[in-house]
Amino acid sequence: MNAQFKKLSNYLILYCFMIFLPISVLYAQQNQTINKSKDTLNLYLDCDSCDENHIRSELFYINYVRDPQQGNIHLFITEQETGDGGEEYELSFIGRGRFSGINYTYKQLVSRNATNGEVRDQITEFIEKGLLPFAMQTPVSSRFTLDYNDNGDSRLTNGISGGDPWNHWVFEAYVGGIDLDLESNQKEFESRWGFYADRVTENWKIRVRPFFNYTYEEIQHDENEDPIHNRQHDHGLESYLINSINQHWSVGLFGDYETINSRNLNHRFFISPGIEYSVYPYSVATRKSITLTYQIGYSYVNYYEETIYNKLRESLFNQELKASVEIQQPWGSISSGLIGSHYLHDFSKRSAEFFGEISVRIWEGLSLNFSTSFEMINDQLSLPVGNTSLEDVLLQRKELATEFEFSGSIAISYTFGSEFANVVNTRF
């Protein structure tokens, strides 16, 4: 009996050892991580376009936290397209706690020819360079080295060596969205193609863009009847010429052409001068902008079918006023605006649209996202006369009359748990 009890006791001790040893190791590792966080950098990475797994793998000496309040550095990254098709990244480092008062922003460019892997590596390098002022105040500073690569030229140059043979013009041709779907009783083909010619300098912004969109459907709903054919096209030309007067004012000239059979537009030519005022300087427009834009324009329209106003063609003058707000900050983002327009020959033919999107970080781990759009419509001059069949409605071959259009969404999210997000696991 004693031998059996002794044997059972040994098994029990071994079992407890096997259970509590991993727990104690895990606890020790957690304490080590927490102690590590006091000596190194606690970074909250606020970037929508970053490969966070890659950054955590490369910059492994940093603690990545899941909420700004848990970190001593808040890194906020935004991006915008440059005139040559590349990207300009703006990195804002905001110090908290022990680093309070250390705040700075710098910008870096990524070439349009960079692959996704090169973009990922360059963003990681930008982040590491920006963290140096913080890292130099921690024990890991002794592990950093500084190298300078002059690429075989020790002289610092400003501008493009030898000039720019393209004079800032960038061209892009695209063929995309070619979809083919075949079934026994249905066929569908979609295609989109076009061309961009852009020139962007400090004072000028120019674009010429022809585009073509074509859709074909064939539906055999009854073997004893002919199939239904649906052909839709949306072709046109977009162009503008914009001049920057100063940091707050700019003027532009816009010219468009379009032909859209689903909207009864055989040919529509439009030309419009405009002026824009920016409350904030254009140099800070990537983070915050409040703008007012006014345009007055002339259009000549030729319709496929006679409209409800007994028109096959007409010349129209209209004016439009737009106010918009764009704000991107570490606490969240706001995008909102109001657009009002009307035709000059009849002020009752008008439309007004409000749109807004708000994303706010309310509290630690709690975020609220809200978006809405509401448009009052009373300017559908191209509506064809006569009744619209159910077939045309379902196939979206004709536009329906409406007095308004509304859409909206709301979302709330809450994150809680471990403060740290250092572990990278890419399985599945």
CSV table of C-alpha atoms in Angstrom, one decimal:
chain,number,residue,atom,x,y,z
A,1,MET,CA,0.0,0.0,0.0
A,2,ASN,CA,2.8,2.4,0.9
A,3,ALA,CA,4.6,1.5,-2.3
A,4,GLN,CA,1.6,2.3,-4.4
A,5,PHE,CA,1.0,5.5,-2.5
A,6,LYS,CA,4.6,6.5,-3.0
A,7,LYS,CA,4.4,5.7,-6.7
A,8,LEU,CA,1.2,7.7,-7.1
A,9,SER,CA,2.8,10.6,-5.3
A,10,ASN,CA,5.8,10.5,-7.7
A,11,TYR,CA,3.4,10.6,-10.7
A,12,LEU,CA,1.5,13.5,-9.1
A,13,ILE,CA,4.7,15.5,-8.5
A,14,LEU,CA,5.9,14.8,-12.1
A,15,TYR,CA,2.5,15.8,-13.5
A,16,CYS,CA,2.5,19.1,-11.5
A,17,PHE,CA,6.1,19.7,-12.7
A,18,MET,CA,5.1,19.2,-16.3
A,19,ILE,CA,2.1,21.6,-15.9
A,20,PHE,CA,3.7,24.4,-14.0
A,21,LEU,CA,7.1,24.5,-15.7
A,22,PRO,CA,5.7,25.8,-19.0
A,23,ILE,CA,3.6,28.3,-17.1
A,24,SER,CA,6.5,29.6,-15.1
A,25,VAL,CA,8.6,29.8,-18.3
A,26,LEU,CA,5.8,31.7,-20.0
A,27,TYR,CA,5.5,34.0,-17.0
A,28,ALA,CA,9.2,34.6,-17.0
A,29,GLN,CA,9.2,35.4,-20.8
A,30,GLN,CA,6.2,37.8,-20.2
A,31,ASN,CA,8.1,39.6,-17.5
A,32,GLN,CA,11.1,39.7,-19.7
A,33,THR,CA,9.1,41.3,-22.4
A,34,ILE,CA,7.5,43.8,-20.0
A,35,ASN,CA,10.9,44.6,-18.6
A,36,LYS,CA,12.2,44.9,-22.1
A,37,SER,CA,9.5,47.4,-22.9
A,38,LYS,CA,10.8,49.8,-20.2
A,39,ASP,CA,14.2,49.9,-21.7
A,40,THR,CA,13.5,50.0,-25.4
A,41,LEU,CA,10.9,51.5,-27.8
A,42,ASN,CA,7.2,50.9,-27.5
A,43,LEU,CA,5.9,51.8,-31.0
A,44,TYR,CA,2.3,52.2,-32.1
A,45,LEU,CA,2.4,51.8,-35.9
A,46,ASP,CA,-0.5,53.8,-37.5
A,47,CYS,CA,-0.2,53.0,-41.2
A,48,ASP,CA,-2.9,51.6,-43.6
A,49,SER,CA,-0.5,50.6,-46.4
A,50,CYS,CA,2.4,49.1,-44.5
A,51,ASP,CA,3.4,45.4,-44.3
A,52,GLU,CA,3.4,45.2,-40.5
A,53,ASN,CA,4.6,41.6,-40.5
A,54,HIS,CA,7.7,42.5,-42.5
A,55,ILE,CA,8.4,45.5,-40.3
A,56,ARG,CA,8.1,43.5,-37.1
A,57,SER,CA,10.4,40.8,-38.5
A,58,GLU,CA,13.0,43.3,-39.6
A,59,LEU,CA,12.9,45.8,-36.7
A,60,PHE,CA,12.7,43.1,-34.0
A,61,TYR,CA,14.3,45.2,-31.3
A,62,ILE,CA,11.1,47.3,-31.0
A,63,ASN,CA,8.0,46.5,-28.9
A,64,TYR,CA,4.9,47.0,-31.1
A,65,VAL,CA,1.8,47.9,-29.0
A,66,ARG,CA,-1.8,47.7,-30.2
A,67,ASP,CA,-3.0,51.2,-28.9
A,68,PRO,CA,-1.4,54.7,-28.9
A,69,GLN,CA,-1.8,55.1,-25.2
A,70,GLN,CA,0.3,52.0,-24.5
A,71,GLY,CA,3.3,53.2,-26.5
A,72,ASN,CA,5.9,55.9,-26.1
A,73,ILE,CA,6.1,56.6,-29.8
A,74,HIS,CA,3.2,57.0,-32.2
A,75,LEU,CA,4.2,56.7,-35.8
A,76,PHE,CA,1.6,58.1,-38.3
A,77,ILE,CA,2.2,57.4,-42.0
A,78,THR,CA,0.3,58.8,-45.0
A,79,GLU,CA,1.0,58.7,-48.7
A,80,GLN,CA,0.1,60.5,-51.9
A,81,GLU,CA,0.9,59.9,-55.5
A,82,THR,CA,3.6,62.0,-57.1
A,83,GLY,CA,3.4,63.5,-60.6
A,84,ASP,CA,5.6,60.7,-62.1
A,85,GLY,CA,3.4,57.9,-60.7
A,86,GLY,CA,5.5,57.2,-57.7
A,87,GLU,CA,4.5,57.7,-54.0
A,88,GLU,CA,5.5,60.2,-51.4
A,89,TYR,CA,5.4,58.9,-47.8
A,90,GLU,CA,5.0,61.3,-44.9
A,91,LEU,CA,6.1,59.9,-41.6
A,92,SER,CA,5.2,61.7,-38.3
A,93,PHE,CA,6.9,60.5,-35.1
A,94,ILE,CA,5.0,61.6,-32.0
A,95,GLY,CA,6.8,61.1,-28.7
A,96,ARG,CA,4.8,60.1,-25.6
A,97,GLY,CA,5.8,59.5,-21.9
A,98,ARG,CA,9.6,59.5,-21.6
A,99,PHE,CA,9.8,60.8,-25.2
A,100,SER,CA,7.2,63.6,-24.7
A,101,GLY,CA,8.2,66.7,-26.7
A,102,ILE,CA,10.1,64.8,-29.4
A,103,ASN,CA,7.9,65.3,-32.5
A,104,TYR,CA,9.0,65.6,-36.1
A,105,THR,CA,7.9,64.8,-39.6
A,106,TYR,CA,9.8,63.9,-42.7
A,107,LYS,CA,9.0,62.8,-46.3
A,108,GLN,CA,10.4,60.1,-48.5
A,109,LEU,CA,9.9,59.2,-52.1
A,110,VAL,CA,9.4,55.8,-53.7
A,111,SER,CA,9.9,55.3,-57.4
A,112,ARG,CA,6.9,54.3,-59.6
A,113,ASN,CA,9.1,51.4,-60.9
A,114,ALA,CA,9.6,49.9,-57.4
A,115,THR,CA,8.2,46.4,-56.9
A,116,ASN,CA,6.0,45.6,-53.9
A,117,GLY,CA,9.0,44.0,-52.2
A,118,GLU,CA,11.2,47.1,-52.8
A,119,VAL,CA,8.4,49.4,-51.5
A,120,ARG,CA,8.1,47.2,-48.4
A,121,ASP,CA,11.9,47.3,-47.8
A,122,GLN,CA,12.1,51.1,-48.3
A,123,ILE,CA,9.2,51.9,-45.9
A,124,THR,CA,10.9,49.7,-43.3
A,125,GLU,CA,14.2,51.6,-43.8
A,126,PHE,CA,12.4,54.9,-43.5
A,127,ILE,CA,10.9,53.9,-40.2
A,128,GLU,CA,14.2,52.7,-38.8
A,129,LYS,CA,16.0,55.9,-39.8
A,130,GLY,CA,13.2,58.0,-38.2
A,131,LEU,CA,13.4,56.0,-34.9
A,132,LEU,CA,17.1,56.8,-34.4
A,133,PRO,CA,16.6,59.9,-32.2
A,134,PHE,CA,14.5,57.8,-29.9
A,135,ALA,CA,16.7,54.7,-30.0
A,136,MET,CA,19.8,56.8,-29.1
A,137,GLN,CA,18.2,57.4,-25.7
A,138,THR,CA,17.9,53.7,-24.9
A,139,PRO,CA,20.4,50.9,-24.2
A,140,VAL,CA,20.1,49.6,-27.8
A,141,SER,CA,21.9,52.7,-29.1
A,142,SER,CA,25.3,51.0,-28.7
A,143,ARG,CA,24.2,48.4,-31.3
A,144,PHE,CA,23.6,51.0,-34.1
A,145,THR,CA,26.2,51.9,-36.7
A,146,LEU,CA,26.0,54.7,-39.3
A,147,ASP,CA,27.1,54.3,-43.0
A,148,TYR,CA,26.9,56.6,-45.9
A,149,ASN,CA,26.7,55.4,-49.5
A,150,ASP,CA,27.7,58.0,-52.1
A,151,ASN,CA,26.9,55.7,-55.0
A,152,GLY,CA,30.3,56.6,-56.6
A,153,ASP,CA,29.6,60.3,-56.5
A,154,SER,CA,30.7,62.3,-53.4
A,155,ARG,CA,29.0,65.5,-54.6
A,156,LEU,CA,25.5,66.3,-53.4
A,157,THR,CA,23.3,67.3,-56.4
A,158,ASN,CA,19.9,69.1,-56.4
A,159,GLY,CA,17.6,68.3,-59.3
A,160,ILE,CA,17.9,65.9,-62.2
A,161,SER,CA,21.4,65.6,-63.6
A,162,GLY,CA,21.4,66.5,-67.3
A,163,GLY,CA,17.8,67.7,-67.2
A,164,ASP,CA,14.6,65.8,-67.7
A,165,PRO,CA,14.2,64.7,-71.4
A,166,TRP,CA,10.5,64.1,-70.8
A,167,ASN,CA,9.9,67.5,-69.3
A,168,HIS,CA,7.9,66.0,-66.4
A,169,TRP,CA,5.5,64.2,-68.7
A,170,VAL,CA,4.4,60.7,-67.6
A,171,PHE,CA,2.5,58.3,-69.9
A,172,GLU,CA,0.6,55.2,-69.0
A,173,ALA,CA,-1.4,52.8,-71.1
A,174,TYR,CA,-3.6,50.2,-69.5
A,175,VAL,CA,-5.8,47.3,-70.5
A,176,GLY,CA,-7.6,45.9,-67.5
A,177,GLY,CA,-10.7,44.4,-66.2
A,178,ILE,CA,-11.1,42.0,-69.2
A,179,ASP,CA,-13.6,39.4,-67.9
A,180,LEU,CA,-15.1,36.6,-69.8
A,181,ASP,CA,-17.9,34.4,-68.2
A,182,LEU,CA,-19.4,31.6,-70.2
A,183,GLU,CA,-22.3,29.4,-69.2
A,184,SER,CA,-24.6,27.2,-71.3
A,185,ASN,CA,-27.4,29.8,-71.3
A,186,GLN,CA,-25.4,33.0,-70.6
A,187,LYS,CA,-22.4,34.8,-71.9
A,188,GLU,CA,-20.8,38.0,-70.4
A,189,PHE,CA,-17.8,40.0,-71.5
A,190,GLU,CA,-16.3,43.1,-69.9
A,191,SER,CA,-13.3,45.2,-70.8
A,192,ARG,CA,-11.7,48.5,-69.8
A,193,TRP,CA,-8.8,50.2,-71.4
A,194,GLY,CA,-7.3,53.7,-71.7
A,195,PHE,CA,-4.4,56.0,-71.6
A,196,TYR,CA,-3.0,58.6,-69.3
A,197,ALA,CA,-0.8,61.6,-70.1
A,198,ASP,CA,0.1,63.6,-67.0
A,199,ARG,CA,2.5,66.4,-66.3
A,200,VAL,CA,2.9,67.7,-62.7
A,201,THR,CA,5.2,70.4,-61.5
A,202,GLU,CA,5.2,72.8,-58.6
A,203,ASN,CA,3.0,75.3,-60.6
A,204,TRP,CA,1.2,73.1,-63.2
A,205,LYS,CA,-1.0,70.0,-63.2
A,206,ILE,CA,-2.0,68.7,-66.6
A,207,ARG,CA,-3.9,65.5,-67.6
A,208,VAL,CA,-5.3,64.1,-70.9
A,209,ARG,CA,-7.0,60.7,-70.4
A,210,PRO,CA,-9.1,58.9,-73.0
A,211,PHE,CA,-10.9,55.8,-71.6
A,212,PHE,CA,-13.1,53.0,-73.0
A,213,ASN,CA,-15.4,50.6,-71.1
A,214,TYR,CA,-17.5,48.0,-72.9
A,215,THR,CA,-19.9,45.3,-71.6
A,216,TYR,CA,-21.7,42.6,-73.6
A,217,GLU,CA,-24.2,40.1,-72.3
A,218,GLU,CA,-26.2,37.4,-74.0
A,219,ILE,CA,-28.9,35.5,-72.1
A,220,GLN,CA,-30.9,32.5,-73.5
A,221,HIS,CA,-33.9,32.4,-71.1
A,222,ASP,CA,-36.1,30.3,-73.4
A,223,GLU,CA,-35.0,27.8,-76.0
A,224,ASN,CA,-38.0,28.8,-78.2
A,225,GLU,CA,-37.2,32.5,-78.2
A,226,ASP,CA,-34.3,34.6,-79.4
A,227,PRO,CA,-31.6,35.4,-76.8
A,228,ILE,CA,-31.5,38.7,-75.1
A,229,HIS,CA,-28.5,40.9,-76.1
A,230,ASN,CA,-27.3,43.7,-73.8
A,231,ARG,CA,-24.5,46.0,-75.0
A,232,GLN,CA,-23.3,48.9,-72.8
A,233,HIS,CA,-20.5,51.3,-73.3
A,234,ASP,CA,-19.0,54.2,-71.3
A,235,HIS,CA,-16.3,55.9,-73.4
A,236,GLY,CA,-14.9,59.4,-73.0
A,237,LEU,CA,-12.1,61.8,-72.5
A,238,GLU,CA,-11.0,63.5,-69.3
A,239,SER,CA,-8.7,66.5,-69.4
A,240,TYR,CA,-7.7,69.4,-67.2
A,241,LEU,CA,-5.1,72.2,-66.9
A,242,ILE,CA,-4.5,73.6,-63.4
A,243,ASN,CA,-2.2,76.4,-62.4
A,244,SER,CA,-1.1,77.1,-58.8
A,245,ILE,CA,-1.2,80.8,-58.1
A,246,ASN,CA,0.1,80.5,-54.6
A,247,GLN,CA,-0.2,78.4,-51.5
A,248,HIS,CA,-3.9,79.1,-51.2
A,249,TRP,CA,-5.3,79.8,-54.7
A,250,SER,CA,-5.4,77.9,-57.9
A,251,VAL,CA,-7.3,78.1,-61.3
A,252,GLY,CA,-8.1,75.4,-63.8
A,253,LEU,CA,-9.7,74.6,-67.1
A,254,PHE,CA,-11.6,71.3,-67.5
A,255,GLY,CA,-12.7,69.6,-70.7
A,256,ASP,CA,-14.6,66.3,-71.0
A,257,TYR,CA,-16.3,64.2,-73.6
A,258,GLU,CA,-18.5,61.1,-72.9
A,259,THR,CA,-20.8,58.7,-74.6
A,260,ILE,CA,-22.9,56.4,-72.3
A,261,ASN,CA,-25.8,54.5,-73.8
A,262,SER,CA,-27.3,53.5,-70.4
A,263,ARG,CA,-27.7,57.2,-69.6
A,264,ASN,CA,-29.1,58.1,-73.1
A,265,LEU,CA,-25.9,60.2,-73.8
A,266,ASN,CA,-24.9,59.8,-77.5
A,267,HIS,CA,-22.4,62.7,-77.3
A,268,ARG,CA,-21.7,65.1,-74.5
A,269,PHE,CA,-19.0,67.8,-74.7
A,270,PHE,CA,-18.2,69.8,-71.6
A,271,ILE,CA,-15.8,72.7,-70.9
A,272,SER,CA,-15.5,74.5,-67.6
A,273,PRO,CA,-13.2,77.0,-66.0
A,274,GLY,CA,-12.9,76.9,-62.2
A,275,ILE,CA,-11.2,78.5,-59.2
A,276,GLU,CA,-10.2,76.9,-55.9
A,277,TYR,CA,-9.3,78.4,-52.5
A,278,SER,CA,-7.6,76.3,-49.8
A,279,VAL,CA,-7.9,77.5,-46.2
A,280,TYR,CA,-4.6,75.7,-45.3
A,281,PRO,CA,-1.5,75.9,-47.4
A,282,TYR,CA,-1.3,73.3,-50.1
A,283,SER,CA,2.0,72.1,-48.6
A,284,VAL,CA,0.1,70.5,-45.7
A,285,ALA,CA,-2.8,69.1,-47.8
A,286,THR,CA,-1.8,65.5,-47.2
A,287,ARG,CA,-2.8,65.8,-43.5
A,288,LYS,CA,-5.5,68.5,-43.5
A,289,SER,CA,-7.3,70.6,-46.1
A,290,ILE,CA,-10.4,72.7,-46.3
A,291,THR,CA,-11.2,73.9,-49.8
A,292,LEU,CA,-13.8,75.8,-51.7
A,293,THR,CA,-14.2,75.3,-55.4
A,294,TYR,CA,-16.4,77.1,-58.0
A,295,GLN,CA,-16.9,76.1,-61.6
A,296,ILE,CA,-19.1,77.4,-64.4
A,297,GLY,CA,-19.4,75.4,-67.6
A,298,TYR,CA,-20.9,74.9,-71.0
A,299,SER,CA,-22.0,71.5,-72.4
A,300,TYR,CA,-23.4,70.4,-75.7
A,301,VAL,CA,-25.5,67.2,-75.5
A,302,ASN,CA,-26.8,64.9,-78.2
A,303,TYR,CA,-29.2,62.1,-77.0
A,304,TYR,CA,-29.9,58.6,-78.3
A,305,GLU,CA,-33.6,58.9,-77.7
A,306,GLU,CA,-35.9,61.9,-77.2
A,307,THR,CA,-35.9,63.0,-73.6
A,308,ILE,CA,-38.9,63.7,-71.3
A,309,TYR,CA,-38.3,67.3,-72.1
A,310,ASN,CA,-38.8,66.7,-75.9
A,311,LYS,CA,-35.1,67.2,-76.7
A,312,LEU,CA,-32.8,65.3,-79.0
A,313,ARG,CA,-29.9,67.8,-78.5
A,314,GLU,CA,-29.3,70.9,-76.5
A,315,SER,CA,-26.8,73.4,-75.2
A,316,LEU,CA,-26.6,73.8,-71.5
A,317,PHE,CA,-24.9,76.1,-69.0
A,318,ASN,CA,-24.4,75.2,-65.4
A,319,GLN,CA,-22.5,76.2,-62.3
A,320,GLU,CA,-21.2,74.2,-59.3
A,321,LEU,CA,-20.0,75.1,-55.8
A,322,LYS,CA,-18.1,72.5,-53.7
A,323,ALA,CA,-16.8,72.7,-50.1
A,324,SER,CA,-14.8,69.8,-48.8
A,325,VAL,CA,-12.8,68.9,-45.7
A,326,GLU,CA,-10.0,66.3,-45.5
A,327,ILE,CA,-8.3,65.6,-42.2
A,328,GLN,CA,-5.9,62.8,-41.4
A,329,GLN,CA,-4.5,62.8,-37.9
A,330,PRO,CA,-3.3,60.3,-35.3
A,331,TRP,CA,-6.7,60.5,-33.6
A,332,GLY,CA,-8.6,59.5,-36.7
A,333,SER,CA,-9.7,60.9,-40.1
A,334,ILE,CA,-12.5,63.1,-41.5
A,335,SER,CA,-13.6,63.4,-45.1
A,336,SER,CA,-16.7,65.4,-45.8
A,337,GLY,CA,-18.1,67.8,-48.3
A,338,LEU,CA,-21.1,69.5,-49.9
A,339,ILE,CA,-21.7,69.9,-53.6
A,340,GLY,CA,-24.4,72.1,-55.1
A,341,SER,CA,-25.1,72.6,-58.8
A,342,HIS,CA,-27.9,73.9,-61.1
A,343,TYR,CA,-28.5,74.7,-64.8
A,344,LEU,CA,-28.6,78.4,-65.6
A,345,HIS,CA,-31.6,78.2,-68.0
A,346,ASP,CA,-33.8,76.7,-65.2
A,347,PHE,CA,-32.8,77.0,-61.6
A,348,SER,CA,-35.3,74.3,-60.6
A,349,LYS,CA,-33.0,71.8,-62.4
A,350,ARG,CA,-30.5,71.3,-59.6
A,351,SER,CA,-28.9,68.8,-57.4
A,352,ALA,CA,-27.2,68.9,-54.0
A,353,GLU,CA,-25.1,66.2,-52.4
A,354,PHE,CA,-23.6,65.8,-48.9
A,355,PHE,CA,-21.0,63.1,-48.2
A,356,GLY,CA,-19.0,62.3,-45.1
A,357,GLU,CA,-16.8,59.7,-43.6
A,358,ILE,CA,-15.5,59.8,-40.1
A,359,SER,CA,-13.2,57.4,-38.3
A,360,VAL,CA,-12.4,58.3,-34.6
A,361,ARG,CA,-10.3,56.5,-32.1
A,362,ILE,CA,-12.5,57.3,-29.1
A,363,TRP,CA,-10.7,55.5,-26.3
A,364,GLU,CA,-8.0,52.8,-25.8
A,365,GLY,CA,-8.9,50.1,-28.3
A,366,LEU,CA,-12.3,51.6,-29.2
A,367,SER,CA,-12.9,53.1,-32.6
A,368,LEU,CA,-16.0,54.4,-34.4
A,369,ASN,CA,-16.4,54.6,-38.1
A,370,PHE,CA,-19.3,56.3,-39.8
A,371,SER,CA,-20.0,57.1,-43.5
A,372,THR,CA,-23.0,58.6,-45.3
A,373,SER,CA,-24.0,60.1,-48.6
A,374,PHE,CA,-27.2,61.9,-49.5
A,375,GLU,CA,-28.1,63.5,-52.8
A,376,MET,CA,-31.2,65.4,-53.8
A,377,ILE,CA,-31.7,65.0,-57.5
A,378,ASN,CA,-33.7,67.1,-59.8
A,379,ASP,CA,-31.5,67.5,-62.9
A,380,GLN,CA,-31.9,64.2,-64.9
A,381,LEU,CA,-32.3,66.0,-68.2
A,382,SER,CA,-31.3,62.9,-70.2
A,383,LEU,CA,-34.2,60.6,-69.2
A,384,PRO,CA,-35.8,59.1,-72.3
A,385,VAL,CA,-39.5,59.6,-72.9
A,386,GLY,CA,-41.8,56.7,-72.5
A,387,ASN,CA,-42.0,53.8,-70.1
A,388,THR,CA,-39.0,51.8,-69.1
A,389,SER,CA,-39.4,48.0,-69.3
A,390,LEU,CA,-38.5,45.7,-66.4
A,391,GLU,CA,-35.9,44.1,-68.7
A,392,ASP,CA,-34.2,47.4,-69.2
A,393,VAL,CA,-34.2,48.0,-65.4
A,394,LEU,CA,-32.8,44.6,-64.5
A,395,LEU,CA,-30.1,44.8,-67.2
A,396,GLN,CA,-29.4,48.5,-66.2
A,397,ARG,CA,-29.8,49.6,-69.8
A,398,LYS,CA,-31.7,52.7,-68.9
A,399,GLU,CA,-31.5,55.2,-66.1
A,400,LEU,CA,-34.5,55.4,-63.7
A,401,ALA,CA,-36.0,58.7,-62.5
A,402,THR,CA,-35.4,59.4,-58.8
A,403,GLU,CA,-35.7,62.3,-56.4
A,404,PHE,CA,-32.9,61.3,-54.0
A,405,GLU,CA,-30.2,58.7,-53.3
A,406,PHE,CA,-29.0,57.8,-49.9
A,407,SER,CA,-26.3,55.4,-48.5
A,408,GLY,CA,-24.8,55.0,-45.1
A,409,SER,CA,-22.9,52.7,-42.8
A,410,ILE,CA,-21.7,52.7,-39.2
A,411,ALA,CA,-19.2,50.4,-37.6
A,412,ILE,CA,-17.7,50.2,-34.1
A,413,SER,CA,-14.7,48.1,-33.0
A,414,TYR,CA,-13.1,47.4,-29.7
A,415,THR,CA,-9.8,45.7,-29.1
A,416,PHE,CA,-8.5,44.5,-25.7
A,417,GLY,CA,-5.9,42.0,-24.3
A,418,SER,CA,-2.2,42.0,-24.5
A,419,GLU,CA,-0.5,45.3,-25.0
A,420,PHE,CA,2.2,43.9,-27.2
A,421,ALA,CA,2.0,42.8,-30.9
A,422,ASN,CA,5.5,41.7,-31.5
A,423,VAL,CA,4.8,38.1,-32.7
A,424,VAL,CA,4.8,37.4,-36.4
A,425,ASN,CA,3.0,34.3,-37.6
A,426,THR,CA,2.3,34.0,-41.4
A,427,ARG,CA,1.0,30.4,-41.4
A,428,PHE,CA,-2.2,30.0,-43.5
